[in-house]
mmCIF file of C-alpha atoms in Angstrom:
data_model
loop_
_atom_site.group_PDB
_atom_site.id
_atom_site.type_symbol
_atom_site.label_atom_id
_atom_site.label_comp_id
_atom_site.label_asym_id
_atom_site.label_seq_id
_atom_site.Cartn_x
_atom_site.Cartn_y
_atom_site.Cartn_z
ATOM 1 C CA UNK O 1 -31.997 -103.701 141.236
ATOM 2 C CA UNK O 2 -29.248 -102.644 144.345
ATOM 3 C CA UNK O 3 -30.639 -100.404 147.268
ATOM 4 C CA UNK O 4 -29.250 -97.279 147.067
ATOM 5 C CA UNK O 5 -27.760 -95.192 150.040
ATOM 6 C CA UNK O 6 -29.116 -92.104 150.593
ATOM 7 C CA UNK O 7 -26.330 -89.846 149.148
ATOM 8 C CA UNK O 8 -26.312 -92.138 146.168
ATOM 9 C CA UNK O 9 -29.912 -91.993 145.603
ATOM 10 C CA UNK O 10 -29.645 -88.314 145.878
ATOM 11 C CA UNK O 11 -27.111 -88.282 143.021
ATOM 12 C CA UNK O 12 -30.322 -90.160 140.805
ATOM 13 C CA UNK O 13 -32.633 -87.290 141.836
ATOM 14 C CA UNK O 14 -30.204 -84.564 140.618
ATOM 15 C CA UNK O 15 -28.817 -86.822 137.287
ATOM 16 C CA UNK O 16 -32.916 -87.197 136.628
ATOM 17 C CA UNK O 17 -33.489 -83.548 136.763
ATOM 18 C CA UNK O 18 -30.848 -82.190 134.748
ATOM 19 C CA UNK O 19 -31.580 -84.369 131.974
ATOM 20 C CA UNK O 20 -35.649 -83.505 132.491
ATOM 21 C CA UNK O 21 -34.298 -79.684 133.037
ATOM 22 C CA UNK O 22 -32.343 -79.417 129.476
ATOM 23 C CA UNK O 23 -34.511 -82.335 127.809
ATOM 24 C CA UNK O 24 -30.832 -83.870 126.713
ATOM 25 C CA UNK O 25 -30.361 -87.488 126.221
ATOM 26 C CA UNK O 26 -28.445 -88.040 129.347
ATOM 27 C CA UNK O 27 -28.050 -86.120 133.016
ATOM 28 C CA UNK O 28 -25.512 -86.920 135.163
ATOM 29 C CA UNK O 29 -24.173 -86.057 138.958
ATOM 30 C CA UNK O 30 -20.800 -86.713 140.838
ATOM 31 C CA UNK O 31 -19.613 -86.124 144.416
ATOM 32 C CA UNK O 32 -16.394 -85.317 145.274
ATOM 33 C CA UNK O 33 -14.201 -86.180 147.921
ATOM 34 C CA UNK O 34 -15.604 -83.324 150.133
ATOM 35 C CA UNK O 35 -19.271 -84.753 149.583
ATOM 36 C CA UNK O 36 -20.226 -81.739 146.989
ATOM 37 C CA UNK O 37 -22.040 -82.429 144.264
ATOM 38 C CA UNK O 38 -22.315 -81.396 140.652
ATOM 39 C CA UNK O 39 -24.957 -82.154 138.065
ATOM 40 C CA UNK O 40 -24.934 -81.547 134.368
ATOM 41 C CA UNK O 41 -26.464 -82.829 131.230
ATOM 42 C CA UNK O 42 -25.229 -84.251 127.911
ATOM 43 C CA UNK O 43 -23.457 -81.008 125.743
ATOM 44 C CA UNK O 44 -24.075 -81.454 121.427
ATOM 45 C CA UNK O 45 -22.981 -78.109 120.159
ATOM 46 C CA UNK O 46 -21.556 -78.136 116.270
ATOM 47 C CA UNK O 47 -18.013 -77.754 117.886
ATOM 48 C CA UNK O 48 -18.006 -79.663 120.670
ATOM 49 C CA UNK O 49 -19.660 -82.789 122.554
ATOM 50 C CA UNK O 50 -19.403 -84.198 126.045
ATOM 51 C CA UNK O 51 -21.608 -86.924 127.787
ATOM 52 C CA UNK O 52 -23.356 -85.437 131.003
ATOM 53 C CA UNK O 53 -21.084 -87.468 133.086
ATOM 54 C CA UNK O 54 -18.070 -85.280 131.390
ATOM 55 C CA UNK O 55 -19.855 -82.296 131.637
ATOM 56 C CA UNK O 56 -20.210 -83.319 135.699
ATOM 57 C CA UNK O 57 -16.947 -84.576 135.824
ATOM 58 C CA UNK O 58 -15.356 -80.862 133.981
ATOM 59 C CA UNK O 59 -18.018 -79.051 136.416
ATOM 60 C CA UNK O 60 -16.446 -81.038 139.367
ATOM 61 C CA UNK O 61 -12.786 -80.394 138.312
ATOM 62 C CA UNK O 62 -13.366 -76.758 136.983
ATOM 63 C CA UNK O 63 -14.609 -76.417 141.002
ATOM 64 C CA UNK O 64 -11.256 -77.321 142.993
ATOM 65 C CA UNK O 65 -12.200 -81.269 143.247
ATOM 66 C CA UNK O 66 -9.549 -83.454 144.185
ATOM 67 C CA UNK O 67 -11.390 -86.375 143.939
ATOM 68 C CA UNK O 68 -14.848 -88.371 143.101
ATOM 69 C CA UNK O 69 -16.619 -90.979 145.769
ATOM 70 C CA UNK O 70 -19.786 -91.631 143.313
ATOM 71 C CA UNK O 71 -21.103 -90.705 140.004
ATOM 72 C CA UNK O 72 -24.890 -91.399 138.412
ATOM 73 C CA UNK O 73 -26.258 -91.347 135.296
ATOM 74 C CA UNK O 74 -29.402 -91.262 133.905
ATOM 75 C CA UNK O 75 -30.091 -92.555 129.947
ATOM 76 C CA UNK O 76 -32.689 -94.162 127.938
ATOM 77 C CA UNK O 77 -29.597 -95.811 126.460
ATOM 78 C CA UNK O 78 -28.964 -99.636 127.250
ATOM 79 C CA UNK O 79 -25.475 -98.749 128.234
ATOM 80 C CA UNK O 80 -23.118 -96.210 129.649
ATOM 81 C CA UNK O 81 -21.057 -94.775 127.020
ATOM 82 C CA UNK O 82 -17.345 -95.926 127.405
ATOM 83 C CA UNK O 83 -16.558 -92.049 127.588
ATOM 84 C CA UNK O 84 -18.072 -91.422 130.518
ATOM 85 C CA UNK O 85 -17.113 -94.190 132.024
ATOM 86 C CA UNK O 86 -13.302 -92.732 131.103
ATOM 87 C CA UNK O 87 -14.344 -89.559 132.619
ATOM 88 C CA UNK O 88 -14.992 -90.929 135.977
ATOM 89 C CA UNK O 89 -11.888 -93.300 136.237
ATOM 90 C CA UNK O 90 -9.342 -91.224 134.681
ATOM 91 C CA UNK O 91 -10.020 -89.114 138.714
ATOM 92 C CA UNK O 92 -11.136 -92.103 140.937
ATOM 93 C CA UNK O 93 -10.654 -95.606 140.435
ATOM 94 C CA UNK O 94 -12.575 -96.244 143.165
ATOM 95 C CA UNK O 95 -15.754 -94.627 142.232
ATOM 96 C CA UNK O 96 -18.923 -96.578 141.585
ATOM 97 C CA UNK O 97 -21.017 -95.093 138.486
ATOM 98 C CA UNK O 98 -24.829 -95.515 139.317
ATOM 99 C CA UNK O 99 -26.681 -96.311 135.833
ATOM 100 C CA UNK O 100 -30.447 -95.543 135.946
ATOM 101 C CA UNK O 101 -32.862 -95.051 133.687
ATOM 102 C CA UNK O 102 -35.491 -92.071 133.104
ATOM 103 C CA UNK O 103 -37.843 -93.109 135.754
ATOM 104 C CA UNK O 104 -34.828 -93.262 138.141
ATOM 105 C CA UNK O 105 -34.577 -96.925 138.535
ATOM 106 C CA UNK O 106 -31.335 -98.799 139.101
ATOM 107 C CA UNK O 107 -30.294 -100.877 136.001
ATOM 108 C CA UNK O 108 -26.739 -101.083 137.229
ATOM 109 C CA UNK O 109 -23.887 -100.234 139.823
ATOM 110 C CA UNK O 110 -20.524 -100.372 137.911
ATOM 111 C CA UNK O 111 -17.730 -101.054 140.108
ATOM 112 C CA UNK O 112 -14.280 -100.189 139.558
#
């Protein structure tokens, strides 16, 4: 399990509590470029779904970001859904995706 920096473990905390907020399957958090950060959990309506780290991602965009240093995610799920994944790429190559699970601890750091 990697040590976490501060900021990144900070992106855990707020990925843990959206998901325990909503009760969805996943939460997720980015910061952007400016070191804000945006949290959101996993959206199922009938006519639409996103994966929290879209949601984030949208939240982030929707806000002015130009950019993405980090994302987390939190999931009971073995992996990170190739979605999200997407999500975060498609605005920073460069952006390591924290994967935790509900009790917060580190299962992975994907790197670009």
């Amino acid at each position: 399990m990697p040590d976490l920096d501060a900021e990144d473990q900070k992106l855990v905390t707020l990925a843990r509590s959206a998901r325990a907020r909503t009760g969805a399957a996943e939460g997720a958090a980015v910061r952007d470029s400016d070191g804000r950060t945006y949290a959101a959990a996993t959206v199922d309506q009938p006519s639409f779904k996103l994966t929290a780290v879209q949601a984030a991602v949208a939240a982030a965009l929707s806000s002015g970001a130009e950019g993405l240093e980090a994302a987390a995610v939190v999931t009971a799920d073995a992996l990170v859904a190739e979605a999200s994944v997407h999500a975060v790429r498609d605005v920073s190559g460069a952006a390591p995706i924290v994967f935790a699970d509900p009790s917060g601890a580190v299962v992975e750091v994907l790197q670009p």
